[in-house]
JSON list of C-alpha atoms in Angstrom, two decimals:
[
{"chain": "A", "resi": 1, "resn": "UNK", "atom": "CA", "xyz": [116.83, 123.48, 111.27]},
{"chain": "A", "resi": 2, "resn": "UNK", "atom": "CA", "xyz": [118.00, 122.36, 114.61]},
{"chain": "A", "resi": 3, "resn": "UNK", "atom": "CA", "xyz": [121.00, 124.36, 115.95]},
{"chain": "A", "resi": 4, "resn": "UNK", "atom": "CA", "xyz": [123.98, 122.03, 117.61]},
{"chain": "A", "resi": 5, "resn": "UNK", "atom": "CA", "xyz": [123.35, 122.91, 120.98]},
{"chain": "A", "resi": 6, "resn": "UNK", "atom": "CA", "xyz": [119.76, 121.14, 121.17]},
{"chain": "A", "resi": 7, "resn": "UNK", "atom": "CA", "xyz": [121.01, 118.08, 119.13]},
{"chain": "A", "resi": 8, "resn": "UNK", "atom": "CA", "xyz": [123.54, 117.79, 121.93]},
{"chain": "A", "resi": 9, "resn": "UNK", "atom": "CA", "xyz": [121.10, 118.19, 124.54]},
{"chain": "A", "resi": 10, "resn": "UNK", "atom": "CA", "xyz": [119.03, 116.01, 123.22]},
{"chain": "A", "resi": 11, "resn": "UNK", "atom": "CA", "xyz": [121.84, 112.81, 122.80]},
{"chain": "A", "resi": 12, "resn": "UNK", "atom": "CA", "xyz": [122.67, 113.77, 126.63]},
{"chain": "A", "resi": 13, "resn": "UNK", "atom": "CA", "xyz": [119.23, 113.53, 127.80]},
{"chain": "A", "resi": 14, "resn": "UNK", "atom": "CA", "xyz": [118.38, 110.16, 125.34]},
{"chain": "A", "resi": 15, "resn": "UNK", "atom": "CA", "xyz": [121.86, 108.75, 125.31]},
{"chain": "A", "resi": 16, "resn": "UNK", "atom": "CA", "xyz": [120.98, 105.13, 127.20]},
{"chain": "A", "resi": 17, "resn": "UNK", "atom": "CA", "xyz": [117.89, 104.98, 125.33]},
{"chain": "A", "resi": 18, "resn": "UNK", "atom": "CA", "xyz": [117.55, 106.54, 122.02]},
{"chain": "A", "resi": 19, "resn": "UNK", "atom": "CA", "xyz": [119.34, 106.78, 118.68]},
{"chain": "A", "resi": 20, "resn": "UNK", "atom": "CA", "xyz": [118.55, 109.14, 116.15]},
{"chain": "A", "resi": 21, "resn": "UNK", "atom": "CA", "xyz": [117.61, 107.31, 113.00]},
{"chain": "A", "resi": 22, "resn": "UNK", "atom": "CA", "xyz": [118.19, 109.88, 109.75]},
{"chain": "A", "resi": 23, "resn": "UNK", "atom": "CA", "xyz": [116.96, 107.72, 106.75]},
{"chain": "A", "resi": 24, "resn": "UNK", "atom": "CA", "xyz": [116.51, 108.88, 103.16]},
{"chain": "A", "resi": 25, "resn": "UNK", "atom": "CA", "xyz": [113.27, 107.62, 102.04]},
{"chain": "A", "resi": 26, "resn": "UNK", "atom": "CA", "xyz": [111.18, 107.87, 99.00]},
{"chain": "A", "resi": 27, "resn": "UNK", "atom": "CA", "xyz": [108.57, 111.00, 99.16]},
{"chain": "A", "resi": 28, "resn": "UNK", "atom": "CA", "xyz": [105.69, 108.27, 98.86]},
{"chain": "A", "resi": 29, "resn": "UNK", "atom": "CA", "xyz": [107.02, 106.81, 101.76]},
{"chain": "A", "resi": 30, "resn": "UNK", "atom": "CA", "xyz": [106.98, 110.11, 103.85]},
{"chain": "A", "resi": 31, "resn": "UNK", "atom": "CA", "xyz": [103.50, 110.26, 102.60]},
{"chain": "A", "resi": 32, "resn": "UNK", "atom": "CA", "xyz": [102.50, 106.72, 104.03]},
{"chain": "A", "resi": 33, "resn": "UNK", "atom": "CA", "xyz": [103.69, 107.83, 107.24]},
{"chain": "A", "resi": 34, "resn": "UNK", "atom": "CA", "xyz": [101.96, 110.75, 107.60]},
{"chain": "A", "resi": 35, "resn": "UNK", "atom": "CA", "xyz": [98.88, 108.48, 106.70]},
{"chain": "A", "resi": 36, "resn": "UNK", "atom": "CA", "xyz": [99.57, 105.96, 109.63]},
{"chain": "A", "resi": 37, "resn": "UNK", "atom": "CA", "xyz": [100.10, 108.83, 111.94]},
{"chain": "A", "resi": 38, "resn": "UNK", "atom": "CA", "xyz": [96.50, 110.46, 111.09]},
{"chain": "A", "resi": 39, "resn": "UNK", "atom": "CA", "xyz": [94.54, 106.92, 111.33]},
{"chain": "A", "resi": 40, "resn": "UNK", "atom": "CA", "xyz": [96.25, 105.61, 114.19]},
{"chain": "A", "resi": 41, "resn": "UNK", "atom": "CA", "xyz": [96.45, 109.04, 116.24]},
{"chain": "A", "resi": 42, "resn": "UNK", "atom": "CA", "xyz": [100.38, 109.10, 116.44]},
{"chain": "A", "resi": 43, "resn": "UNK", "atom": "CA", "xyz": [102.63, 112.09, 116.73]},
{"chain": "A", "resi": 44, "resn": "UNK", "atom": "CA", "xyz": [103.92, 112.14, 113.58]},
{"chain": "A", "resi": 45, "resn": "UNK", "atom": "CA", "xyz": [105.92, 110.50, 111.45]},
{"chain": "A", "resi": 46, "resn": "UNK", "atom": "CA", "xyz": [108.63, 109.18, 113.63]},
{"chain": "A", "resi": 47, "resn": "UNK", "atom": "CA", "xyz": [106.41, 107.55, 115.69]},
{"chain": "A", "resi": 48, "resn": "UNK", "atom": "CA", "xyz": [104.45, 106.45, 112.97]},
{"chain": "A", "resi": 49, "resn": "UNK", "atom": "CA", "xyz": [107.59, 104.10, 111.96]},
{"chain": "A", "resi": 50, "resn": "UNK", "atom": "CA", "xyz": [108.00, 103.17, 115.49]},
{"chain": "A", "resi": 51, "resn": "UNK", "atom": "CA", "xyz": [103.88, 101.72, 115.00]},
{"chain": "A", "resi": 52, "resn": "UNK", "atom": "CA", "xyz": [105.36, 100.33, 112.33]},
{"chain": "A", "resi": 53, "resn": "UNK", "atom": "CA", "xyz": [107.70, 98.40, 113.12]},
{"chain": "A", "resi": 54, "resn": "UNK", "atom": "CA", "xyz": [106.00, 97.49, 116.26]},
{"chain": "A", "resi": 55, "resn": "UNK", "atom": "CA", "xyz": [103.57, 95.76, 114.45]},
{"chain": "A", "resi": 56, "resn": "UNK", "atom": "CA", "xyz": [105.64, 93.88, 112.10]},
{"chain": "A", "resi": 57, "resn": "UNK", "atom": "CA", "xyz": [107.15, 92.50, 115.70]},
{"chain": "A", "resi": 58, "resn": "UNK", "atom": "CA", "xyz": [104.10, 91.65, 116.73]},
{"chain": "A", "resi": 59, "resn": "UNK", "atom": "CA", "xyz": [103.08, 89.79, 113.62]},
{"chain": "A", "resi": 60, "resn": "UNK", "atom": "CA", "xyz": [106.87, 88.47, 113.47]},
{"chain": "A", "resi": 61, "resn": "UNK", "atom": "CA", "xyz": [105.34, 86.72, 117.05]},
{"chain": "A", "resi": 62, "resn": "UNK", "atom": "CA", "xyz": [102.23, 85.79, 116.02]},
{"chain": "A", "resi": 63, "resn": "UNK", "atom": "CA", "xyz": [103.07, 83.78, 113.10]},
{"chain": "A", "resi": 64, "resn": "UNK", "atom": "CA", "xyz": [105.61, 81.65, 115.55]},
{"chain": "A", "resi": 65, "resn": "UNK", "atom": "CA", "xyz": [102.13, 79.53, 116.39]},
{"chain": "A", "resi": 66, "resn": "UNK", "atom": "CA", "xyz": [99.37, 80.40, 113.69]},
{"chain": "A", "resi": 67, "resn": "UNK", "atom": "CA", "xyz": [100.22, 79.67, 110.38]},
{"chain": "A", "resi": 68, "resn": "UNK", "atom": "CA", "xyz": [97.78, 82.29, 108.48]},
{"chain": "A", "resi": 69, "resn": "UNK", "atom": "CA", "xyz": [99.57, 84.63, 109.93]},
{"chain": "A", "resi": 70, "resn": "UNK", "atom": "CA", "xyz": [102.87, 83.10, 108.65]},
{"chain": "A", "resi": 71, "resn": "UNK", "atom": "CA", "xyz": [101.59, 82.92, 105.27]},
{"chain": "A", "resi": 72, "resn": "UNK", "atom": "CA", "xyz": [100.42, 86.37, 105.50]},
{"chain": "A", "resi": 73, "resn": "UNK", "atom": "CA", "xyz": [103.85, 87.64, 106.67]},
{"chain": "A", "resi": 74, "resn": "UNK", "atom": "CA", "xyz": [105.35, 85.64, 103.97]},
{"chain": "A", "resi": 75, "resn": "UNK", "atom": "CA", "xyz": [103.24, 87.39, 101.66]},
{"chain": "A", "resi": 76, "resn": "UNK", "atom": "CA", "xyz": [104.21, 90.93, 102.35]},
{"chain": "A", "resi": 77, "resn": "UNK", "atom": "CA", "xyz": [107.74, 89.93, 102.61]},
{"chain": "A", "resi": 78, "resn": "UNK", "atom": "CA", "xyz": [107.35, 88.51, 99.10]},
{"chain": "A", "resi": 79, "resn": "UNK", "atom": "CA", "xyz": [105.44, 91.16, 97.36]},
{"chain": "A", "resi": 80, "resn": "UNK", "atom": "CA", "xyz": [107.61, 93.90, 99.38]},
{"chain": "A", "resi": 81, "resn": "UNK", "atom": "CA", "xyz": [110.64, 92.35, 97.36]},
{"chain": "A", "resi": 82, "resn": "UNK", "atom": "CA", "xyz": [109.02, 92.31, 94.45]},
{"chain": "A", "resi": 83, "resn": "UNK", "atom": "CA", "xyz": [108.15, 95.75, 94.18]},
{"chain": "A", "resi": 84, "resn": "UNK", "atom": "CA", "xyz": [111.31, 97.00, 96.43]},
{"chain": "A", "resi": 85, "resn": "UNK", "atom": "CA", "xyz": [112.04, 99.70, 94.22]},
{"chain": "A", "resi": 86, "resn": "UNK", "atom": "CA", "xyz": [109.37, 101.71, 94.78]},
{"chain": "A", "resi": 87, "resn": "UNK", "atom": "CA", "xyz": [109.49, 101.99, 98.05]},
{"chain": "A", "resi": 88, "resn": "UNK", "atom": "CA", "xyz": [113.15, 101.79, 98.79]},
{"chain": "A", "resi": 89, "resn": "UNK", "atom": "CA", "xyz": [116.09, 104.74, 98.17]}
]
C-alpha cells in the first residue's frame, strides 16, 4: 500500500497535470488491460487505459471524414451497450 506521505508527494509534483483516476472495474477488465499492456509494450495497466482511450480519440477523429470508420465506431458503441454489463461495475 502506498503510505500518505508519497501520495502527497506525488499530487505536489503532478498537481497541474495529473489526476489520479481510482476506478472499480470488473476483474476481466483488469485482465484486458494487462493484455493491451503486453501487446502494445506499455507500462502497465494505467497506461494501458491511457492507449486506450487514446485510440478511441483517434478513431473519434477519424470517423469525422471516413465513414467506415464511423460505422465501425458506431458498432462498438452499439455492441458495448449491449453487452454493458459485463464489462461495467
Amino acid at each position: 500500500m502506498v503510505t500518505t506521505a508519497s501520495q502527497r508527494k506525488w499530487r505536489d509534483k503532478h498537481r497541474y497535470v495529473k489526476t489520479q483516476l481510482n476506478v472499480m472495474a470488473r476483474k476481466l477488465v483488469h485482465r484486458y488491460l494487462t493484455e493491451i499492456a503486453v501487446a502494445y509494450g506499455l507500462r502497465g495497466k494505467g497506461e494501458a487505459v491511457t492507449f486506450a482511450v487514446f485510440v478511441t480519440r483517434a478513431l473519434m477523429q477519424r470517423a469525422e471524414f471516413d465513414p467506415a470508420t464511423a460505422d465501425l465506431l458506431g458498432l462498438f458503441a452499439d455492441t458495448y451497450r449491449s453487452d454493458r454489463d459485463v464489462y461495467s461495475a
